[in-house]
């Protein structure tokens, strides 16, 4: 789910990689030299994981925003020869519009640099002030996202840092450690509407349409996540019964539990994941292939395996649902 989010959030900004590429890279750094786009999307996963870890130590604050930005932009070559300034808030005027626009013709001009810090300070206070009377939490998250994007505090990467903050805010509010609800796939499906509705909130104070749009996305993405998790659970229990039928040992079943995190794996990756010797790991890989859970990726050195049934669920396009359940 985190990788699905990274892929969508980056695609909104024109940076493309697939979930498969990200998992392959995780399984074996050396197998494929990642393209600059893949590296950038991987940074998104790194930033998200970092944010989750930091939630134990920090509130959602400006420092966290800078840390997310720093990880997102690390090692990235700026487009159009600009400056990325990883982890730094901007000190110059920026604007939003098509690439040929100037500050005078831009569609939207965020606040001047000297207003960025005061605006961010207020945003930080708003995020953490949960004293009643307060708006419903999801409404607050929608407003924070709009506000963050409107301040546009970084030279680049604002869309992605703003979207990273959504699952982190939700995870923090609900006191669950793992972010479960991601919005980027929804924003990607409705990219123009996403941007237009934020624009119209600034232009005409059209809050309701922005909130309606955001909350509709929460419903869609929550039910999408539930559907995917259900199917994944079914796939895994079917894997387990296949293995039990052939009398597989506990080690092999242990590996099934790890497949969601590592649907692509090498033999050394099995070794590391469940702490077994190389011969045992090799045996487990063969077993998984034998019962049709995994297959070897042709021509891969070192040998790479993939549990395609899991990848199909992760890659499955969004399916609108008619009703609850
Ligand atoms: N009119 C607008 N008002 C507020 N935010 C906007 C507007 N237009 C675009 N955005 C936000 O700006 C983001 C793009 O900013 P950018 O700094 O290039 O981020 P990234 O590099 O992650 O793309 C969009 O994804 C959207 O969230
Ligand atoms: Mg950009």
Short mmCIF file of C-alpha atoms and ligand atoms in Angstrom, two decimals:
data_model
loop_
_atom_site.label_atom_id
_atom_site.label_comp_id
_atom_site.label_asym_id
_atom_site.label_seq_id
_atom_site.Cartn_x
_atom_site.Cartn_y
_atom_site.Cartn_z
CA UNK A 1 0.00 0.00 0.00
CA UNK A 2 2.84 2.37 0.76
CA UNK A 3 4.35 1.69 -2.62
CA UNK A 4 1.03 2.15 -4.38
CA UNK A 5 0.84 5.54 -2.70
CA UNK A 6 4.39 6.44 -3.72
CA UNK A 7 3.72 5.48 -7.33
CA UNK A 8 0.51 7.51 -7.54
CA UNK A 9 1.73 10.54 -5.67
CA UNK A 10 4.79 10.74 -7.90
CA UNK A 11 2.80 10.12 -11.07
CA UNK A 12 0.69 13.19 -10.28
CA UNK A 13 3.90 15.15 -10.65
CA UNK A 14 5.09 13.36 -13.78
CA UNK A 15 7.60 10.98 -12.18
CA UNK A 16 6.93 7.37 -13.06
CA UNK A 17 7.87 4.00 -11.63
CA UNK A 18 5.93 0.81 -11.06
CA UNK A 19 5.20 -1.02 -7.84
CA UNK A 20 7.06 -3.97 -9.34
CA UNK A 21 10.18 -1.91 -9.90
CA UNK A 22 10.13 -0.71 -6.30
CA UNK A 23 9.81 -4.22 -4.91
CA UNK A 24 12.47 -5.54 -7.26
CA UNK A 25 14.80 -2.85 -6.11
CA UNK A 26 14.07 -3.74 -2.52
CA UNK A 27 14.80 -7.41 -3.20
CA UNK A 28 18.08 -6.69 -4.88
CA UNK A 29 19.74 -3.31 -5.14
CA UNK A 30 22.20 -4.53 -7.73
CA UNK A 31 19.92 -6.37 -10.11
CA UNK A 32 18.61 -3.34 -11.92
CA UNK A 33 20.32 0.03 -11.87
CA UNK A 34 17.32 2.18 -10.98
CA UNK A 35 16.35 4.99 -13.32
CA UNK A 36 16.29 8.52 -11.86
CA UNK A 37 12.48 8.32 -11.73
CA UNK A 38 12.54 5.03 -9.87
CA UNK A 39 15.01 6.43 -7.40
CA UNK A 40 12.81 9.44 -6.81
CA UNK A 41 9.75 7.29 -6.22
CA UNK A 42 11.75 5.10 -3.90
CA UNK A 43 12.65 8.24 -1.96
CA UNK A 44 8.94 8.74 -1.41
CA UNK A 45 8.74 5.35 0.31
CA UNK A 46 11.83 6.19 2.36
CA UNK A 47 10.28 9.53 3.38
CA UNK A 48 7.01 7.86 4.33
CA UNK A 49 8.77 5.24 6.45
CA UNK A 50 10.85 7.93 8.06
CA UNK A 51 7.72 9.91 8.88
CA UNK A 52 6.06 6.90 10.46
CA UNK A 53 9.10 6.27 12.61
CA UNK A 54 9.33 9.90 13.65
CA UNK A 55 5.69 9.97 14.72
CA UNK A 56 6.82 8.23 17.90
CA UNK A 57 9.10 11.11 18.71
CA UNK A 58 7.66 14.21 17.14
CA UNK A 59 4.29 15.82 16.58
CA UNK A 60 3.37 16.74 13.01
CA UNK A 61 5.56 19.81 12.89
CA UNK A 62 7.66 21.97 10.58
CA UNK A 63 10.75 19.98 11.43
CA UNK A 64 9.04 16.79 10.30
CA UNK A 65 7.99 18.50 7.06
CA UNK A 66 11.58 19.49 6.38
CA UNK A 67 12.81 15.99 7.14
CA UNK A 68 10.28 14.49 4.73
CA UNK A 69 11.34 16.94 2.05
CA UNK A 70 14.99 16.19 2.63
CA UNK A 71 14.45 12.46 2.12
CA UNK A 72 12.21 12.97 -0.86
CA UNK A 73 14.73 15.17 -2.67
CA UNK A 74 17.92 13.38 -1.68
CA UNK A 75 20.06 12.68 -4.71
CA UNK A 76 17.48 14.03 -7.14
CA UNK A 77 18.67 16.13 -10.06
CA UNK A 78 16.53 19.23 -10.40
CA UNK A 79 14.50 19.67 -13.55
CA UNK A 80 15.03 22.88 -15.56
CA UNK A 81 18.35 23.48 -13.76
CA UNK A 82 16.55 24.80 -10.68
CA UNK A 83 17.53 24.32 -7.07
CA UNK A 84 15.86 21.72 -4.92
CA UNK A 85 17.23 22.76 -1.54
CA UNK A 86 16.37 19.46 0.16
CA UNK A 87 14.88 20.08 3.57
CA UNK A 88 14.80 23.86 3.27
CA UNK A 89 11.78 26.11 3.09
CA UNK A 90 11.85 28.45 0.15
CA UNK A 91 13.29 31.96 0.25
CA UNK A 92 12.03 33.16 -3.07
CA UNK A 93 8.75 33.69 -4.80
CA UNK A 94 7.30 30.70 -6.65
CA UNK A 95 4.22 30.21 -8.75
CA UNK A 96 1.98 27.47 -10.03
CA UNK A 97 1.08 27.25 -13.67
CA UNK A 98 2.23 25.73 -16.88
CA UNK A 99 6.01 25.63 -17.26
CA UNK A 100 6.16 28.58 -19.64
CA UNK A 101 4.25 30.91 -17.32
CA UNK A 102 5.83 33.73 -15.34
CA UNK A 103 4.85 35.08 -11.96
CA UNK A 104 2.63 37.59 -13.75
CA UNK A 105 0.78 35.04 -15.87
CA UNK A 106 0.77 32.15 -13.41
CA UNK A 107 -2.46 30.49 -12.49
CA UNK A 108 -1.81 30.74 -8.78
CA UNK A 109 0.83 32.66 -6.83
CA UNK A 110 1.57 31.41 -3.30
CA UNK A 111 2.46 33.93 -0.57
CA UNK A 112 5.71 35.93 -0.82
CA UNK A 113 8.73 34.39 0.92
CA UNK A 114 8.56 36.59 4.00
CA UNK A 115 5.04 35.35 4.71
CA UNK A 116 5.93 31.67 4.43
CA UNK A 117 7.28 31.19 7.96
CA UNK A 118 4.43 33.00 9.74
CA UNK A 119 1.90 31.02 7.70
CA UNK A 120 3.66 27.76 8.48
CA UNK A 121 3.82 28.58 12.19
CA UNK A 122 0.09 29.06 12.21
CA UNK A 123 -0.46 25.88 10.26
CA UNK A 124 1.68 23.95 12.73
CA UNK A 125 -0.33 25.33 15.61
CA UNK A 126 -3.59 24.46 13.89
CA UNK A 127 -2.49 20.87 13.20
CA UNK A 128 -1.68 20.26 16.84
CA UNK A 129 -4.44 22.19 18.49
CA UNK A 130 -7.03 19.52 18.98
CA UNK A 131 -8.83 21.20 21.84
CA UNK A 132 -12.58 21.36 21.37
CA UNK A 133 -14.51 22.92 19.82
CA UNK A 134 -12.84 21.48 16.82
CA UNK A 135 -13.96 20.46 13.38
CA UNK A 136 -14.23 16.74 12.57
CA UNK A 137 -10.79 15.28 12.16
CA UNK A 138 -11.05 14.39 8.50
CA UNK A 139 -12.26 17.88 7.73
CA UNK A 140 -9.22 19.26 9.50
CA UNK A 141 -6.92 17.03 7.48
CA UNK A 142 -8.57 18.25 4.27
CA UNK A 143 -8.11 21.86 5.33
CA UNK A 144 -4.49 21.30 6.31
CA UNK A 145 -3.73 19.73 2.95
CA UNK A 146 -5.27 22.67 1.12
CA UNK A 147 -3.46 25.14 3.34
CA UNK A 148 -0.11 23.42 2.96
CA UNK A 149 -0.42 23.36 -0.82
CA UNK A 150 -1.50 26.99 -0.88
CA UNK A 151 1.50 28.10 1.16
CA UNK A 152 3.68 26.01 -1.18
CA UNK A 153 6.58 26.24 1.28
CA UNK A 154 9.21 24.42 -0.78
CA UNK A 155 10.78 25.21 -4.12
CA UNK A 156 9.55 21.84 -5.41
CA UNK A 157 8.03 18.72 -3.93
CA UNK A 158 5.10 20.50 -2.29
CA UNK A 159 2.50 18.19 -3.74
CA UNK A 160 4.30 15.11 -2.52
CA UNK A 161 5.21 16.38 0.95
CA UNK A 162 1.62 17.58 1.36
CA UNK A 163 0.28 14.18 0.38
CA UNK A 164 2.78 12.41 2.65
CA UNK A 165 1.40 14.38 5.55
CA UNK A 166 -2.12 13.03 5.03
CA UNK A 167 -1.53 9.40 6.11
CA UNK A 168 0.80 10.62 8.85
CA UNK A 169 -1.81 12.97 10.26
CA UNK A 170 -4.42 10.25 10.12
CA UNK A 171 -2.12 7.73 11.76
CA UNK A 172 -1.34 10.21 14.51
CA UNK A 173 -4.93 11.17 15.15
CA UNK A 174 -6.05 7.58 15.40
CA UNK A 175 -3.03 6.54 17.39
CA UNK A 176 -2.33 3.65 15.07
CA UNK A 177 1.24 3.23 14.11
CA UNK A 178 0.88 2.21 10.53
CA UNK A 179 -0.61 4.54 8.00
CA UNK A 180 -3.53 2.80 6.38
CA UNK A 181 -5.33 5.40 4.38
CA UNK A 182 -3.64 6.97 1.39
CA UNK A 183 -5.13 9.59 -0.86
CA UNK A 184 -2.74 9.88 -3.80
CA UNK A 185 -4.37 7.16 -5.93
CA UNK A 186 -7.66 9.04 -5.67
CA UNK A 187 -6.04 12.39 -6.47
CA UNK A 188 -4.30 10.74 -9.40
CA UNK A 189 -7.61 9.43 -10.76
CA UNK A 190 -9.09 12.93 -10.48
CA UNK A 191 -6.03 15.04 -11.00
CA UNK A 192 -7.67 18.08 -12.60
CA UNK A 193 -10.51 18.12 -10.14
CA UNK A 194 -8.02 17.86 -7.28
CA UNK A 195 -6.18 20.94 -8.40
CA UNK A 196 -9.25 22.88 -9.55
CA UNK A 197 -11.02 22.42 -6.26
CA UNK A 198 -8.06 23.73 -4.28
CA UNK A 199 -7.78 26.60 -6.73
CA UNK A 200 -11.45 27.45 -6.35
CA UNK A 201 -11.17 27.42 -2.59
CA UNK A 202 -8.57 30.19 -2.92
CA UNK A 203 -10.35 32.02 -5.70
CA UNK A 204 -13.91 31.95 -4.42
CA UNK A 205 -13.81 30.50 -0.92
CA UNK A 206 -15.40 27.35 -2.30
CA UNK A 207 -14.73 25.22 0.78
CA UNK A 208 -17.63 22.88 0.53
CA UNK A 209 -16.70 21.56 -2.93
CA UNK A 210 -13.11 20.95 -1.77
CA UNK A 211 -14.25 19.19 1.40
CA UNK A 212 -16.84 17.12 -0.48
CA UNK A 213 -14.20 16.10 -2.97
CA UNK A 214 -11.68 15.17 -0.28
CA UNK A 215 -14.16 13.24 1.85
CA UNK A 216 -15.48 11.33 -1.15
CA UNK A 217 -11.87 10.27 -1.68
CA UNK A 218 -11.58 9.08 1.91
CA UNK A 219 -14.58 6.83 1.36
CA UNK A 220 -13.27 5.51 -1.96
CA UNK A 221 -9.75 4.86 -0.73
CA UNK A 222 -10.89 3.33 2.55
CA UNK A 223 -13.14 0.86 0.79
CA UNK A 224 -10.47 0.18 -1.82
CA UNK A 225 -7.96 -0.59 0.94
CA UNK A 226 -10.41 -2.89 2.70
CA UNK A 227 -11.11 -4.75 -0.53
CA UNK A 228 -7.44 -5.19 -1.34
CA UNK A 229 -6.53 -6.30 2.18
CA UNK A 230 -9.36 -8.83 2.15
CA UNK A 231 -8.24 -10.28 -1.15
CA UNK A 232 -4.63 -10.42 0.02
CA UNK A 233 -5.69 -12.32 3.12
CA UNK A 234 -7.56 -14.80 0.95
CA UNK A 235 -4.54 -15.21 -1.30
CA UNK A 236 -2.28 -15.85 1.68
CA UNK A 237 -4.55 -18.39 3.32
CA UNK A 238 -4.88 -20.18 0.02
CA UNK A 239 -1.04 -20.24 -0.19
CA UNK A 240 -0.90 -21.71 3.30
CA UNK A 241 -3.33 -24.49 2.56
CA UNK A 242 -1.45 -25.37 -0.62
CA UNK A 243 1.73 -25.69 1.41
CA UNK A 244 0.09 -27.68 4.17
CA UNK A 245 -1.27 -30.10 1.58
CA UNK A 246 2.26 -30.96 0.52
CA UNK A 247 3.46 -31.14 4.11
CA UNK A 248 5.66 -28.03 4.00
CA UNK A 249 7.57 -27.16 7.14
CA UNK A 250 7.00 -24.19 9.45
CA UNK A 251 9.85 -22.24 7.86
CA UNK A 252 8.13 -22.15 4.54
CA UNK A 253 4.89 -21.02 6.10
CA UNK A 254 6.79 -18.30 7.90
CA UNK A 255 7.98 -17.03 4.55
CA UNK A 256 4.38 -16.80 3.33
CA UNK A 257 3.74 -14.26 6.08
CA UNK A 258 6.56 -12.13 4.71
CA UNK A 259 5.41 -12.14 1.11
CA UNK A 260 3.30 -9.02 1.45
CA UNK A 261 6.35 -7.02 2.38
CA UNK A 262 8.57 -8.77 -0.15
CA UNK A 263 6.60 -10.20 -3.09
CA UNK A 264 9.89 -10.11 -5.01
CA UNK A 265 12.68 -11.96 -3.27
CA UNK A 266 16.07 -13.56 -3.75
CA UNK A 267 17.43 -16.52 -1.83
CA UNK A 268 19.62 -14.26 0.35
CA UNK A 269 16.51 -12.15 1.02
CA UNK A 270 14.75 -15.22 2.42
CA UNK A 271 17.80 -15.90 4.56
CA UNK A 272 17.68 -12.41 5.99
CA UNK A 273 13.91 -12.30 6.41
CA UNK A 274 13.41 -15.47 8.38
CA UNK A 275 16.96 -16.17 9.56
CA UNK A 276 17.71 -19.45 7.90
CA UNK A 277 20.79 -20.87 6.24
CA UNK A 278 21.39 -20.54 2.52
CA UNK A 279 20.49 -24.18 1.76
CA UNK A 280 17.24 -23.86 3.73
CA UNK A 281 16.38 -20.60 1.97
CA UNK A 282 17.04 -22.24 -1.37
CA UNK A 283 14.84 -25.17 -0.42
CA UNK A 284 12.04 -22.77 0.60
CA UNK A 285 12.26 -20.92 -2.71
CA UNK A 286 12.01 -24.22 -4.57
CA UNK A 287 9.04 -25.22 -2.48
CA UNK A 288 7.25 -21.95 -3.22
CA UNK A 289 7.89 -22.43 -6.92
CA UNK A 290 6.78 -26.05 -6.79
CA UNK A 291 3.33 -25.27 -5.44
CA UNK A 292 2.93 -22.29 -7.78
CA UNK A 293 3.16 -19.50 -5.21
CA UNK A 294 6.24 -17.96 -6.77
CA UNK A 295 7.97 -18.11 -10.09
CA UNK A 296 11.47 -17.29 -11.13
CA UNK A 297 11.99 -14.06 -13.04
CA UNK A 298 13.68 -15.07 -16.25
CA UNK A 299 17.27 -14.07 -16.74
CA UNK A 300 17.73 -12.60 -13.28
CA UNK A 301 21.13 -12.80 -11.59
CA UNK A 302 21.08 -13.40 -8.66
CA UNK A 303 17.96 -15.48 -9.06
CA UNK A 304 14.88 -13.42 -8.36
CA UNK A 305 11.43 -14.81 -7.58
CA UNK A 306 8.03 -13.17 -7.61
CA UNK A 307 4.69 -14.05 -6.05
CA UNK A 308 2.62 -12.79 -8.97
CA UNK A 309 -0.75 -13.33 -7.31
CA UNK A 310 0.20 -10.75 -4.72
CA UNK A 311 1.45 -8.31 -7.33
CA UNK A 312 -1.82 -8.63 -9.24
CA UNK A 313 -3.79 -7.54 -6.20
CA UNK A 314 -1.49 -4.59 -5.60
CA UNK A 315 -1.57 -3.58 -9.26
CA UNK A 316 -5.28 -4.12 -9.74
CA UNK A 317 -6.93 -0.89 -10.87
CA UNK A 318 -9.43 0.84 -8.65
CA UNK A 319 -12.93 -0.62 -8.95
CA UNK A 320 -15.79 1.64 -7.98
CA UNK A 321 -18.24 -0.05 -5.66
CA UNK A 322 -21.93 0.43 -5.64
CA UNK A 323 -22.66 -0.11 -2.00
CA UNK A 324 -21.04 -0.87 1.33
CA UNK A 325 -19.71 -4.35 2.09
N1 LIG B 1 -4.10 26.34 -7.37
C1 LIG B 1 -3.51 25.59 -6.46
N2 LIG B 1 -3.68 25.84 -5.15
C2 LIG B 1 -3.08 25.07 -4.23
N3 LIG B 1 -2.30 24.02 -4.51
C3 LIG B 1 -2.08 23.72 -5.78
C4 LIG B 1 -2.68 24.47 -6.83
N4 LIG B 1 -2.29 23.93 -8.00
C5 LIG B 1 -1.49 22.88 -7.69
N5 LIG B 1 -1.36 22.75 -6.37
C6 LIG B 1 -0.57 21.73 -5.63
O1 LIG B 1 0.76 21.83 -6.04
C7 LIG B 1 1.30 20.55 -6.30
C8 LIG B 1 2.50 20.65 -7.22
O2 LIG B 1 3.55 21.33 -6.55
P1 LIG B 1 5.10 20.92 -6.63
O3 LIG B 1 5.90 21.75 -5.70
O4 LIG B 1 5.53 20.84 -8.05
O5 LIG B 1 5.05 19.46 -5.98
P2 LIG B 1 5.76 18.18 -6.52
O6 LIG B 1 7.16 18.41 -6.94
O7 LIG B 1 5.57 17.14 -5.47
O8 LIG B 1 5.02 18.08 -7.74
C9 LIG B 1 0.11 19.79 -6.82
O9 LIG B 1 0.24 18.40 -6.68
C10 LIG B 1 -0.99 20.30 -5.93
O10 LIG B 1 -1.03 19.60 -4.70
MG1 LIG B 2 7.15 19.36 -8.99
#
